[in-house]
mmCIF file of C-alpha atoms in Angstrom:
data_model
loop_
_atom_site.group_PDB
_atom_site.id
_atom_site.type_symbol
_atom_site.label_atom_id
_atom_site.label_comp_id
_atom_site.label_asym_id
_atom_site.label_seq_id
_atom_site.Cartn_x
_atom_site.Cartn_y
_atom_site.Cartn_z
ATOM 1 C CA UNK A 136 -28.434 17.847 -2.278
ATOM 2 C CA UNK A 137 -24.446 16.804 -2.102
ATOM 3 C CA UNK A 138 -21.418 18.605 -3.840
ATOM 4 C CA UNK A 139 -20.316 16.764 -7.013
ATOM 5 C CA UNK A 140 -16.745 17.762 -6.524
ATOM 6 C CA UNK A 141 -13.717 16.149 -8.300
ATOM 7 C CA UNK A 142 -9.912 16.541 -7.911
ATOM 8 C CA UNK A 143 -9.963 19.281 -9.955
ATOM 9 C CA UNK A 144 -12.739 21.197 -8.240
ATOM 10 C CA UNK A 145 -11.915 24.939 -6.711
ATOM 11 C CA UNK A 146 -11.963 23.152 -2.718
ATOM 12 C CA UNK A 147 -12.628 26.691 -1.414
ATOM 13 C CA UNK A 148 -16.311 26.982 -2.474
ATOM 14 C CA UNK A 149 -16.692 24.090 0.373
ATOM 15 C CA UNK A 150 -17.329 24.758 3.981
ATOM 16 C CA UNK A 151 -17.009 22.292 7.167
ATOM 17 C CA UNK A 152 -20.371 20.235 7.381
ATOM 18 C CA UNK A 153 -21.405 20.347 3.314
ATOM 19 C CA UNK A 154 -22.380 16.825 2.015
ATOM 20 C CA UNK A 155 -19.892 16.298 -0.640
ATOM 21 C CA UNK A 156 -19.957 13.310 -3.975
ATOM 22 C CA UNK A 157 -16.516 12.914 -4.907
ATOM 23 C CA UNK A 158 -15.380 11.390 -8.180
ATOM 24 C CA UNK A 159 -11.373 10.965 -8.975
ATOM 25 C CA UNK A 160 -8.223 9.488 -7.989
ATOM 26 C CA UNK A 161 -7.117 8.559 -4.728
ATOM 27 C CA UNK A 162 -4.042 6.748 -3.507
ATOM 28 C CA UNK A 163 -4.371 4.710 -0.261
ATOM 29 C CA UNK A 164 -1.851 5.106 2.269
ATOM 30 C CA UNK A 165 -1.857 4.698 5.851
ATOM 31 C CA UNK A 166 1.232 5.734 8.751
ATOM 32 C CA UNK A 167 3.643 3.109 7.102
ATOM 33 C CA UNK A 168 3.472 4.575 4.140
ATOM 34 C CA UNK A 169 3.573 7.944 5.399
ATOM 35 C CA UNK A 170 6.255 7.183 7.025
ATOM 36 C CA UNK A 171 8.866 6.329 3.784
ATOM 37 C CA UNK A 172 6.812 9.183 1.988
ATOM 38 C CA UNK A 173 8.615 11.600 4.015
ATOM 39 C CA UNK A 174 12.029 9.073 4.554
ATOM 40 C CA UNK A 175 12.289 9.460 0.413
ATOM 41 C CA UNK A 176 11.568 13.175 1.099
ATOM 42 C CA UNK A 177 14.341 13.961 3.212
ATOM 43 C CA UNK A 178 16.472 11.594 1.165
ATOM 44 C CA UNK A 179 15.997 13.657 -1.466
ATOM 45 C CA UNK A 180 14.661 11.277 -3.809
ATOM 46 C CA UNK A 181 10.620 11.049 -5.510
ATOM 47 C CA UNK A 182 7.789 9.790 -3.947
ATOM 48 C CA UNK A 183 6.541 7.390 -5.755
ATOM 49 C CA UNK A 184 3.332 9.251 -6.409
ATOM 50 C CA UNK A 185 2.958 13.242 -6.746
ATOM 51 C CA UNK A 186 1.190 14.841 -4.526
ATOM 52 C CA UNK A 187 0.128 18.143 -6.132
ATOM 53 C CA UNK A 188 -3.279 18.153 -6.259
ATOM 54 C CA UNK A 189 -3.288 14.652 -4.900
ATOM 55 C CA UNK A 190 -6.170 13.066 -2.645
ATOM 56 C CA UNK A 191 -4.911 10.411 -0.669
ATOM 57 C CA UNK A 192 -7.576 7.946 1.091
ATOM 58 C CA UNK A 193 -6.672 6.554 4.725
ATOM 59 C CA UNK A 194 -7.573 3.130 3.998
ATOM 60 C CA UNK A 195 -5.357 -0.322 3.650
ATOM 61 C CA UNK A 196 -8.142 -2.483 1.720
ATOM 62 C CA UNK A 197 -8.049 -5.831 1.801
ATOM 63 C CA UNK A 198 -7.558 -8.239 -0.995
ATOM 64 C CA UNK A 199 -10.709 -8.360 -3.789
ATOM 65 C CA UNK A 200 -11.721 -11.746 -4.339
ATOM 66 C CA UNK A 201 -12.613 -12.998 -7.555
ATOM 67 C CA UNK A 202 -13.827 -10.987 -10.193
ATOM 68 C CA UNK A 203 -13.301 -8.361 -7.477
ATOM 69 C CA UNK A 204 -12.044 -4.771 -7.846
ATOM 70 C CA UNK A 205 -11.014 -4.513 -4.114
ATOM 71 C CA UNK A 206 -11.672 -6.068 -0.176
ATOM 72 C CA UNK A 207 -12.996 -4.277 1.965
ATOM 73 C CA UNK A 208 -12.550 -0.920 2.008
ATOM 74 C CA UNK A 209 -13.181 1.260 5.293
ATOM 75 C CA UNK A 210 -11.375 4.483 6.934
ATOM 76 C CA UNK A 211 -9.010 4.344 8.953
ATOM 77 C CA UNK A 212 -8.020 6.964 11.720
ATOM 78 C CA UNK A 213 -7.338 10.249 10.721
ATOM 79 C CA UNK A 214 -5.057 11.123 14.047
ATOM 80 C CA UNK A 215 -2.494 8.202 13.142
ATOM 81 C CA UNK A 216 -0.912 9.956 10.264
ATOM 82 C CA UNK A 217 -1.033 13.347 11.540
ATOM 83 C CA UNK A 218 3.152 13.160 12.462
ATOM 84 C CA UNK A 219 3.458 13.119 8.326
ATOM 85 C CA UNK A 220 0.383 14.586 7.187
ATOM 86 C CA UNK A 221 2.364 18.934 7.791
ATOM 87 C CA UNK A 222 4.883 18.401 5.558
ATOM 88 C CA UNK A 223 2.368 16.758 2.544
ATOM 89 C CA UNK A 224 0.420 18.946 2.217
ATOM 90 C CA UNK A 225 3.184 21.350 2.257
ATOM 91 C CA UNK A 226 3.831 19.618 -1.058
ATOM 92 C CA UNK A 227 0.976 19.888 -2.997
ATOM 93 C CA UNK A 228 -1.533 17.389 -1.230
ATOM 94 C CA UNK A 229 -5.269 18.715 -1.434
ATOM 95 C CA UNK A 230 -7.407 16.131 -0.211
ATOM 96 C CA UNK A 231 -7.312 13.453 2.715
ATOM 97 C CA UNK A 232 -10.243 11.110 2.674
ATOM 98 C CA UNK A 233 -10.606 9.052 6.761
ATOM 99 C CA UNK A 234 -12.416 9.534 10.075
ATOM 100 C CA UNK A 235 -11.846 10.785 12.980
ATOM 101 C CA UNK A 236 -10.308 14.933 14.260
ATOM 102 C CA UNK A 237 -7.479 16.402 13.046
ATOM 103 C CA UNK A 238 -4.471 17.626 15.172
ATOM 104 C CA UNK A 239 -4.177 21.602 15.312
ATOM 105 C CA UNK A 240 -1.481 21.368 12.783
ATOM 106 C CA UNK A 241 -2.974 18.869 10.380
ATOM 107 C CA UNK A 242 -5.520 22.200 10.815
ATOM 108 C CA UNK A 243 -3.064 24.856 9.982
ATOM 109 C CA UNK A 244 -1.236 23.055 7.459
ATOM 110 C CA UNK A 245 -4.826 22.544 5.882
ATOM 111 C CA UNK A 246 -5.487 25.627 6.167
ATOM 112 C CA UNK A 247 -2.599 27.684 4.866
ATOM 113 C CA UNK A 248 -2.652 25.485 1.595
ATOM 114 C CA UNK A 249 -6.231 25.677 1.014
ATOM 115 C CA UNK A 250 -6.048 21.427 1.248
ATOM 116 C CA UNK A 251 -9.629 20.447 2.324
ATOM 117 C CA UNK A 252 -10.284 16.945 4.764
ATOM 118 C CA UNK A 253 -13.452 14.851 3.485
ATOM 119 C CA UNK A 254 -14.421 12.749 6.461
ATOM 120 C CA UNK A 255 -16.344 8.808 5.389
ATOM 121 C CA UNK A 256 -18.476 7.144 7.541
ATOM 122 C CA UNK A 257 -16.728 4.284 9.877
ATOM 123 C CA UNK A 258 -18.548 0.783 9.903
ATOM 124 C CA UNK A 259 -19.277 1.555 5.528
ATOM 125 C CA UNK A 260 -17.394 -0.483 3.849
ATOM 126 C CA UNK A 261 -19.068 -2.060 1.678
ATOM 127 C CA UNK A 262 -20.371 1.347 0.632
ATOM 128 C CA UNK A 263 -17.370 2.597 -0.317
ATOM 129 C CA UNK A 264 -16.237 0.014 -2.231
ATOM 130 C CA UNK A 265 -19.113 0.077 -3.909
ATOM 131 C CA UNK A 266 -17.542 3.585 -5.073
ATOM 132 C CA UNK A 267 -14.266 2.122 -6.336
ATOM 133 C CA UNK A 268 -13.944 1.825 -10.082
ATOM 134 C CA UNK A 269 -10.546 0.895 -10.204
ATOM 135 C CA UNK A 270 -7.731 -0.238 -8.369
ATOM 136 C CA UNK A 271 -4.018 -0.487 -9.116
ATOM 137 C CA UNK A 272 -1.389 -1.159 -7.225
ATOM 138 C CA UNK A 273 1.320 2.189 -7.149
ATOM 139 C CA UNK A 274 4.107 1.298 -4.287
ATOM 140 C CA UNK A 275 5.238 -0.241 -1.322
ATOM 141 C CA UNK A 276 3.847 -4.129 -1.992
ATOM 142 C CA UNK A 277 5.841 -5.167 0.540
ATOM 143 C CA UNK A 278 2.833 -3.310 3.510
ATOM 144 C CA UNK A 279 0.539 -5.893 2.178
ATOM 145 C CA UNK A 280 -2.785 -4.044 2.720
ATOM 146 C CA UNK A 281 -0.949 -1.608 3.275
ATOM 147 C CA UNK A 282 1.339 -0.725 -0.446
ATOM 148 C CA UNK A 283 -0.472 2.616 -1.722
ATOM 149 C CA UNK A 284 -2.641 2.183 -4.448
ATOM 150 C CA UNK A 285 -4.339 4.344 -6.691
ATOM 151 C CA UNK A 286 -8.126 3.805 -6.447
ATOM 152 C CA UNK A 287 -10.911 5.667 -8.882
ATOM 153 C CA UNK A 288 -14.244 6.967 -7.094
ATOM 154 C CA UNK A 289 -17.454 7.721 -8.645
ATOM 155 C CA UNK A 290 -19.851 9.829 -6.249
ATOM 156 C CA UNK A 291 -18.700 8.407 -3.077
ATOM 157 C CA UNK A 292 -20.556 10.051 -0.819
ATOM 158 C CA UNK A 293 -18.466 11.958 2.315
ATOM 159 C CA UNK A 294 -18.142 14.990 4.874
ATOM 160 C CA UNK A 295 -16.184 17.855 4.770
ATOM 161 C CA UNK A 296 -14.897 18.146 7.599
ATOM 162 C CA UNK A 297 -11.949 20.288 7.857
ATOM 163 C CA UNK A 298 -12.119 23.337 4.824
ATOM 164 C CA UNK A 299 -9.333 25.472 3.291
ATOM 165 C CA UNK A 300 -10.134 28.280 6.633
ATOM 166 C CA UNK A 301 -9.899 25.940 8.655
ATOM 167 C CA UNK A 302 -12.719 25.280 10.002
ATOM 168 C CA UNK A 303 -13.592 22.314 11.409
ATOM 169 C CA UNK A 304 -17.549 20.448 12.476
ATOM 170 C CA UNK A 305 -15.024 18.210 14.482
ATOM 171 C CA UNK A 306 -14.230 20.516 17.858
#
C-alpha cells in the first residue's frame, strides 16, 4: 500500500523503496532553469521560487491542447541537474522528482539536508499528466517548454529512490 505524502509531510519517515502518492505543488525545472537559479543566487538576487521546503519535478512539459491543463509531462534524466542540486538542497529544496541515478555529491546533500529523491516511471507521461490538477508558468518564459511552472499534483504514484538517510535503491 502506497504512503500518501504532501509538501508538508515528515520525509524522515520514508525509506528507499517505499511506494508513495504525492499530492501538492512542485516546480518544473530542467538544467537551463537550474543554471539560472544558481546565477541569480551568485548575483545575490532572489530566486523566482522559494526553495525552502520546495519540490522540483525535472520535466519540460509540452504545450497544452485546447481545454487541457498541460501537455505531455514525463520526467527527464535527473543527472543533468546534479551540478546544481547540492546548492539548491542547501537552500532548502526538500523533494526532487525525476528518473535515473544521482551523483554521490547529490546523495550526500540529500542526506545532509534531510531531503528525498523520488522517481517517476519514464514513458508514463499520460499517467503523470492525468495527476496534474493545475499548472501556472512562474519564471523564465523564454525557455519555452523548459520554463519554470508550478504544478499541483493529486496522488502522483512515485517511488522513493534516495531517502533522508542517503539510502538508495539505484546503486
